[in-house]
Amino acid sequence: MLKRVALAIWVLGALGGWVWTGAVTAAEAPKAYVGLFKDDAVAVIDTVQNKVLTTIPVPKGPHGLVMTPDGRKVYVSSDGAATVSVIDTASDRVVTSIDVGTNPHGLAISGDGSRVLVSGWGSNQAQVINTATDRVIGTVPVAQPHNGTLSRDGRIGWVASQKQGATALVRLDLTSWKEVARVPLDKTPRGLELSPDGRRIFFTLAGVDAIQVLDTASNQIVAQIPVGASPHYAPFTPDGRWALAVVQGPGELGILNTANNTLAGTVAVGKTPHWSASSSDGRTAFVTDEGSNDVSVVDLANRTVTATIAVGNAPRKIAVQPVSGTAATTPATERTNTARSEKGKSLTIAGVSYANHGTKDVRNLSKLELEADDYYFSPTFLRGRPGQKLTLLVESEASTLHNISISSLGIDKDIPPKGKVQFEVTFPASGVLAFTCKFHGPLGMNGQLLTGESAPIGAR
Ligand SMILES: [Cu+2]
């Protein structure tokens, strides 16, 4: 409607002998869509003014989020439900809901916009939605697929299968609807993306501080690019020259040179960055900071953060509308640095951070339920007697794979999403014993067993 009014003004102006200069209005600024995992909503950002325009309620736990290349539709999967919601970006409303089976995780869209790949973690299948009809047109069985990526035409898909004991990248033929290749992995795959030319996949593994480069002709890992602790996802810029790695531990965006597989530079962003997206002109990156509840806007030429936008709770996936018209040459420069919300809960002891969810006296207990979540243990510190035996039931409500390791006791157990593990620990004769999630230790997911009156101290 606004465009039609603008056109009418332009026509009248041209007839009247003056030329309308076509200044960008707020309504024409590309919008970014951000899934707020803990708010059950999608925030809509105006990328010129760098502010939230509105939030759109969606079913519980928005997990995957992609946009059609024309910027008209956004698909959002809800991990806590069994649906993919379709948002019309003209009205910013959910216009369709597609049933996809329980606990859908990541979404991917083909470069031509024709197909959306759903990683059906709970339904153990990859599904494909035709974006013309918004119906599921095919499925392939895959155990616990977490995230995926599609070729430009949507006929080849890759998914990260997180089935413990059988973790792998799995190649799918989406015309014959079959698994056609499998790259077994000894660690759990997280985020992955095909290069624009389809020749490589950049992906991450839980507990490995390097971006993995897979050659899709040989199905071999041909390079590993060291970055900081806990990289999550490294998507390509539209021209394929760079990949933009979110690195959760240090809270930075790693800019990877894809010509020689090196880390070209880093930019400090917010806490626990989760995902990144490029503007269609490749000048700007938008990074969701799950731990600081904001989005960092990064100027890729200057490698600086130009804005930090508070968006709501636990921002995860993000997609941005294409830049068009004069907006393409008007990079956002407005600075709206918002104060980060520090919870004041993080404790650092001897260089190890602890997301502190309290101390529990367990001296009179034989069993304790310990909660594992994104990204902490609760309680964080357990106070016991020298030599006390305690059964720990570690339960997770999260949709992320976690782990609990106590190296000196030889304990190393993965905790499946929404799952639990149980084992016995023995408190040391004195001092403290550290435990950690081996995937998320750098994010503060650590704790300690304290003997007697010991205070938390540095521990290995
Ligand atoms: Cu963890």
Coordinates of C-alpha atoms in Angstrom, one line a residue, residues 52-216:
V52 CA 12.3 -3.5 17.4
L53 CA 9.1 -2.7 15.6
T54 CA 6.9 -5.4 17.0
T55 CA 7.0 -9.0 18.3
I56 CA 4.9 -11.8 16.8
P57 CA 3.7 -14.6 19.2
V58 CA 4.5 -18.2 17.9
P59 CA 4.1 -21.6 19.6
K60 CA 6.5 -22.6 22.3
G61 CA 10.3 -22.6 21.7
P62 CA 11.0 -20.9 18.3
H63 CA 14.0 -22.9 17.1
G64 CA 14.6 -22.7 13.3
L65 CA 13.9 -19.6 11.4
V66 CA 14.4 -18.8 7.7
M67 CA 13.2 -16.3 5.1
T68 CA 12.4 -16.6 1.4
P69 CA 15.0 -14.8 -0.7
D70 CA 12.3 -12.2 -1.8
G71 CA 11.8 -11.3 1.9
R72 CA 8.1 -12.0 1.8
K73 CA 7.7 -15.0 4.1
V74 CA 9.4 -16.2 7.3
Y75 CA 9.2 -19.8 8.5
V76 CA 9.6 -20.6 12.2
S77 CA 9.7 -24.0 13.8
S78 CA 8.6 -24.5 17.4
D79 CA 10.6 -27.0 19.3
G80 CA 8.0 -27.1 22.1
A81 CA 5.2 -27.8 19.6
A82 CA 4.9 -29.7 16.4
T83 CA 4.5 -26.9 13.9
V84 CA 6.2 -24.6 11.5
S85 CA 4.6 -21.1 11.5
V86 CA 4.6 -19.0 8.3
I87 CA 4.8 -15.2 8.8
D88 CA 3.7 -12.9 6.1
T89 CA 6.2 -10.0 6.4
A90 CA 3.8 -7.5 4.8
S91 CA 1.4 -7.8 7.8
D92 CA 3.9 -9.3 10.3
R93 CA 1.3 -12.0 11.2
V94 CA 1.3 -15.8 11.3
V95 CA -0.8 -16.7 8.2
T96 CA -0.3 -20.5 8.1
S97 CA 0.7 -23.3 10.5
I98 CA 2.2 -26.5 9.0
D99 CA 2.1 -29.7 11.1
V100 CA 5.5 -31.3 11.0
G101 CA 5.6 -33.8 13.9
T102 CA 7.0 -33.4 17.4
N103 CA 10.0 -31.2 18.4
P104 CA 11.1 -29.7 15.1
H105 CA 14.6 -28.2 15.3
G106 CA 16.5 -26.2 12.6
L107 CA 15.2 -25.0 9.3
A108 CA 17.1 -24.4 6.1
I109 CA 15.9 -22.8 2.8
S110 CA 17.2 -23.4 -0.7
G111 CA 18.9 -20.5 -2.5
D112 CA 16.0 -20.3 -5.0
G113 CA 13.5 -20.1 -2.2
S114 CA 11.5 -23.0 -3.4
R115 CA 12.0 -25.4 -0.5
V116 CA 12.3 -25.4 3.3
L117 CA 14.1 -28.3 5.0
V118 CA 12.8 -29.2 8.5
S119 CA 15.0 -31.1 10.8
G120 CA 12.5 -33.2 12.7
W121 CA 14.5 -34.0 15.8
G122 CA 11.6 -35.6 17.7
S123 CA 10.0 -37.3 14.6
N124 CA 13.4 -38.7 13.4
Q125 CA 12.9 -37.4 9.9
A126 CA 13.9 -34.6 7.5
Q127 CA 10.9 -33.1 5.8
V128 CA 10.7 -30.7 2.9
I129 CA 8.1 -27.9 2.6
N130 CA 7.2 -26.5 -0.8
T131 CA 7.1 -22.8 -0.3
A132 CA 4.6 -22.3 -3.1
T133 CA 1.9 -24.4 -1.4
D134 CA 3.3 -24.5 2.2
R135 CA 2.8 -28.2 2.3
V136 CA 5.1 -31.0 3.2
I137 CA 6.1 -32.7 -0.1
G138 CA 8.5 -35.4 1.1
T139 CA 10.3 -36.9 4.1
V140 CA 13.4 -39.0 4.6
P141 CA 14.1 -40.9 7.9
V142 CA 17.1 -39.6 9.8
A143 CA 17.8 -40.2 13.5
Q144 CA 17.5 -36.9 15.5
P145 CA 18.4 -34.4 12.9
H146 CA 19.3 -31.0 14.5
N147 CA 20.2 -28.6 11.8
G148 CA 20.4 -28.8 8.0
T149 CA 21.3 -27.1 4.8
L150 CA 20.0 -27.2 1.2
S151 CA 21.5 -26.8 -2.2
R152 CA 20.5 -23.9 -4.3
D153 CA 17.8 -25.9 -6.1
G154 CA 16.7 -27.6 -2.9
R155 CA 17.3 -31.1 -4.4
I156 CA 20.3 -32.0 -2.2
G157 CA 20.1 -31.7 1.6
W158 CA 22.5 -32.3 4.4
V159 CA 21.5 -32.7 8.0
A160 CA 23.4 -33.1 11.3
S161 CA 22.2 -36.3 13.0
Q162 CA 22.7 -36.1 16.7
K163 CA 21.8 -39.7 17.6
Q164 CA 24.3 -40.6 20.3
G165 CA 26.6 -43.4 19.1
A166 CA 25.8 -42.6 15.5
T167 CA 26.5 -38.9 15.1
A168 CA 27.0 -38.0 11.5
L169 CA 26.4 -35.5 8.7
V170 CA 23.9 -37.2 6.4
R171 CA 23.5 -36.4 2.7
L172 CA 19.9 -36.6 1.3
D173 CA 18.7 -36.9 -2.2
L174 CA 15.5 -34.9 -2.1
T175 CA 14.2 -36.1 -5.5
S176 CA 14.4 -39.9 -4.7
W177 CA 13.8 -39.1 -1.0
K178 CA 16.7 -41.2 0.2
E179 CA 19.8 -41.0 2.3
V180 CA 22.7 -41.3 -0.2
A181 CA 25.8 -40.7 1.9
R182 CA 26.9 -40.4 5.5
V183 CA 30.0 -38.9 7.1
P184 CA 30.3 -40.5 10.6
L185 CA 31.6 -38.2 13.3
D186 CA 32.9 -39.0 16.8
K187 CA 31.6 -35.7 18.1
T188 CA 28.1 -34.2 17.9
P189 CA 27.5 -31.9 14.9
R190 CA 25.8 -28.6 15.5
G191 CA 25.4 -25.9 12.8
L192 CA 26.2 -26.5 9.1
E193 CA 26.0 -24.6 5.8
L194 CA 26.7 -25.4 2.2
S195 CA 28.8 -22.9 0.3
P196 CA 26.9 -21.0 -2.4
D197 CA 28.7 -23.1 -5.0
G198 CA 27.7 -26.3 -3.2
R199 CA 31.3 -27.6 -3.0
R200 CA 31.9 -27.3 0.7
I201 CA 30.1 -27.5 4.0
F202 CA 31.3 -25.4 7.0
F203 CA 30.1 -27.0 10.2
T204 CA 30.8 -27.2 13.9
L205 CA 31.2 -30.0 16.4
A206 CA 30.3 -29.8 20.1
G207 CA 33.5 -29.6 22.1
V208 CA 35.8 -28.7 19.1
D209 CA 37.1 -25.2 18.9
A210 CA 37.5 -25.1 15.1
I211 CA 35.3 -24.8 12.0
Q212 CA 35.2 -28.1 10.1
V213 CA 35.4 -27.9 6.3
L214 CA 33.9 -30.8 4.4
D215 CA 34.5 -31.3 0.7
T216 CA 31.2 -32.5 -0.8

